Short mmCIF file of C-alpha atoms in Angstrom, two decimals:
data_model
loop_
_atom_site.label_atom_id
_atom_site.label_comp_id
_atom_site.label_asym_id
_atom_site.label_seq_id
_atom_site.Cartn_x
_atom_site.Cartn_y
_atom_site.Cartn_z
CA GLN Y 1331 2.11 -14.75 10.28
CA VAL Y 1332 -0.04 -11.76 9.41
CA GLN Y 1333 -3.31 -11.44 7.53
CA LEU Y 1334 -4.12 -8.30 5.56
CA VAL Y 1335 -7.50 -6.91 4.61
CA GLU Y 1336 -7.79 -3.93 2.27
CA SER Y 1337 -10.76 -1.58 2.02
CA GLY Y 1338 -11.68 1.80 0.62
CA GLY Y 1339 -11.65 1.17 -3.10
CA GLY Y 1340 -14.39 2.33 -5.40
CA LEU Y 1341 -15.35 4.44 -8.38
CA VAL Y 1342 -14.22 8.05 -8.50
CA GLN Y 1343 -14.02 10.74 -11.15
CA ALA Y 1344 -10.71 12.00 -12.43
CA GLY Y 1345 -9.27 14.57 -10.06
CA GLY Y 1346 -10.98 12.98 -7.09
CA SER Y 1347 -9.59 11.36 -3.98
CA LEU Y 1348 -9.78 8.05 -2.17
CA ARG Y 1349 -8.23 6.62 0.95
CA LEU Y 1350 -7.35 2.96 1.00
CA SER Y 1351 -6.90 1.13 4.29
CA CYS Y 1352 -5.16 -2.12 5.05
CA GLU Y 1353 -5.70 -3.69 8.44
CA ALA Y 1354 -3.31 -6.33 9.67
CA SER Y 1355 -3.78 -9.07 12.21
CA GLY Y 1356 -1.21 -9.78 14.88
CA ARG Y 1357 0.50 -7.92 17.71
CA THR Y 1358 3.83 -6.94 16.16
CA PHE Y 1359 2.62 -4.70 13.35
CA SER Y 1360 5.38 -2.14 13.89
CA ARG Y 1361 7.97 -4.77 12.97
CA TYR Y 1362 6.58 -5.01 9.45
CA ALA Y 1363 7.50 -2.87 6.52
CA MET Y 1364 4.36 -2.25 4.49
CA GLY Y 1365 3.80 -1.56 0.84
CA TRP Y 1366 1.09 -0.81 -1.65
CA PHE Y 1367 1.14 -2.28 -5.14
CA ARG Y 1368 -1.33 -2.15 -7.98
CA GLN Y 1369 -2.22 -4.20 -11.03
CA ALA Y 1370 -4.08 -2.70 -13.94
CA PRO Y 1371 -5.96 -4.92 -16.39
CA GLY Y 1372 -3.54 -6.68 -18.69
CA LYS Y 1373 -0.47 -5.35 -16.89
CA ASP Y 1374 1.99 -6.62 -14.34
CA ARG Y 1375 1.68 -5.67 -10.72
CA GLU Y 1376 3.74 -2.58 -9.92
CA PHE Y 1377 5.07 -0.82 -6.87
CA VAL Y 1378 3.14 2.22 -5.64
CA ALA Y 1379 4.40 3.17 -2.18
CA ALA Y 1380 6.11 1.74 0.88
CA ILE Y 1381 6.60 2.68 4.51
CA SER Y 1382 8.94 1.52 7.24
CA GLY Y 1383 7.75 -0.13 10.42
CA SER Y 1384 8.26 3.05 12.39
CA GLY Y 1385 6.43 5.10 9.79
CA GLY Y 1386 9.33 7.49 9.56
CA TYR Y 1387 10.55 6.44 6.13
CA THR Y 1388 8.57 6.27 2.92
CA SER Y 1389 9.13 5.67 -0.77
CA TYR Y 1390 6.96 6.27 -3.83
CA ALA Y 1391 6.79 5.32 -7.46
CA ASP Y 1392 7.49 8.29 -9.71
CA SER Y 1393 4.03 8.00 -11.23
CA VAL Y 1394 2.31 8.77 -7.91
CA LYS Y 1395 4.82 11.03 -6.21
CA GLY Y 1396 3.16 14.25 -5.08
CA ARG Y 1397 -0.34 12.78 -5.43
CA PHE Y 1398 -0.35 9.75 -3.11
CA THR Y 1399 0.68 9.56 0.53
CA ILE Y 1400 1.31 6.40 2.51
CA SER Y 1401 0.92 6.45 6.28
CA ARG Y 1402 0.38 4.00 9.12
CA ASP Y 1403 -1.16 3.88 12.55
CA ASN Y 1404 0.63 1.17 14.49
CA ALA Y 1405 -1.86 1.40 17.35
CA LYS Y 1406 -4.58 0.39 14.90
CA ASN Y 1407 -2.50 -2.11 12.91
CA THR Y 1408 -3.44 -0.18 9.79
CA VAL Y 1409 -1.62 1.29 6.82
CA TYR Y 1410 -3.27 3.86 4.57
CA LEU Y 1411 -2.85 5.08 1.03
CA HIS Y 1412 -4.22 8.57 0.54
CA MET Y 1413 -4.78 9.15 -3.17
CA ASN Y 1414 -5.38 12.64 -4.52
CA GLY Y 1415 -5.56 13.93 -8.06
CA LEU Y 1416 -6.62 10.53 -9.34
CA GLU Y 1417 -6.22 9.86 -13.03
CA PRO Y 1418 -7.78 7.18 -15.25
CA GLU Y 1419 -4.31 5.61 -15.40
CA ASP Y 1420 -4.59 4.91 -11.67
CA THR Y 1421 -7.38 2.41 -12.33
CA ALA Y 1422 -6.22 -0.92 -10.92
CA ASP Y 1423 -6.58 -3.48 -8.19
CA TYR Y 1424 -4.59 -2.22 -5.21
CA TYR Y 1425 -2.85 -4.64 -2.88
CA CYS Y 1426 -1.13 -4.10 0.43
CA ALA Y 1427 1.80 -6.22 1.46
CA ALA Y 1428 3.76 -6.85 4.64
CA GLU Y 1429 7.29 -7.98 5.31
CA PRO Y 1430 8.94 -8.44 8.71
CA THR Y 1431 12.14 -6.47 8.97
CA LEU Y 1432 14.99 -6.47 11.45
CA TYR Y 1433 14.95 -2.71 11.75
CA THR Y 1434 11.88 -0.46 11.79
CA THR Y 1435 13.62 2.03 9.51
CA ILE Y 1436 13.70 -0.27 6.48
CA VAL Y 1437 11.54 0.49 3.43
CA VAL Y 1438 10.84 -2.35 1.01
CA ARG Y 1439 10.07 -1.50 -2.65
CA THR Y 1440 10.57 -4.91 -4.21
CA GLU Y 1441 7.46 -7.01 -4.81
CA SER Y 1442 9.29 -10.31 -4.45
CA ALA Y 1443 10.55 -9.34 -1.00
CA TYR Y 1444 7.06 -9.32 0.49
CA ASP Y 1445 5.78 -12.51 2.08
CA TYR Y 1446 2.26 -11.44 2.99
CA TRP Y 1447 -0.41 -10.00 0.72
CA GLY Y 1448 -3.98 -8.88 0.97
CA GLN Y 1449 -6.65 -9.83 -1.53
CA GLY Y 1450 -6.87 -6.39 -3.07
CA THR Y 1451 -9.36 -3.60 -3.48
CA GLN Y 1452 -10.48 -2.21 -6.80
CA VAL Y 1453 -10.05 1.43 -7.75
CA THR Y 1454 -11.70 2.77 -10.89
CA VAL Y 1455 -11.12 6.33 -12.06
CA SER Y 1456 -13.47 7.62 -14.71
CA SER Y 1457 -12.52 10.37 -17.13
#
């Protein structure tokens, strides 16, 4: 079992940057594929980015490709979401998720595949 705690959200002007962090408990962090999802007010939660356990494979939603970067530091049990060029449409609660995988090269994009979720951190982008 793993517990996830997100941090780094806040209020930023359009065009600005934020870095979200998600720290996981446990000693086998590298065996977990990690993902970031977001939920805007009145909308369903959607996929943002995902990274394999090794960190060598990543995947992004089209809406954030080229602006957001997911990374991880397995020594610190932490996954990051670097967000640049933020737009008002990026306003949402951001959640990290973890899923144990057999191979550390697997990237998981599907929300329903994740067993473990953080409580979220709010990002607000003003125009």
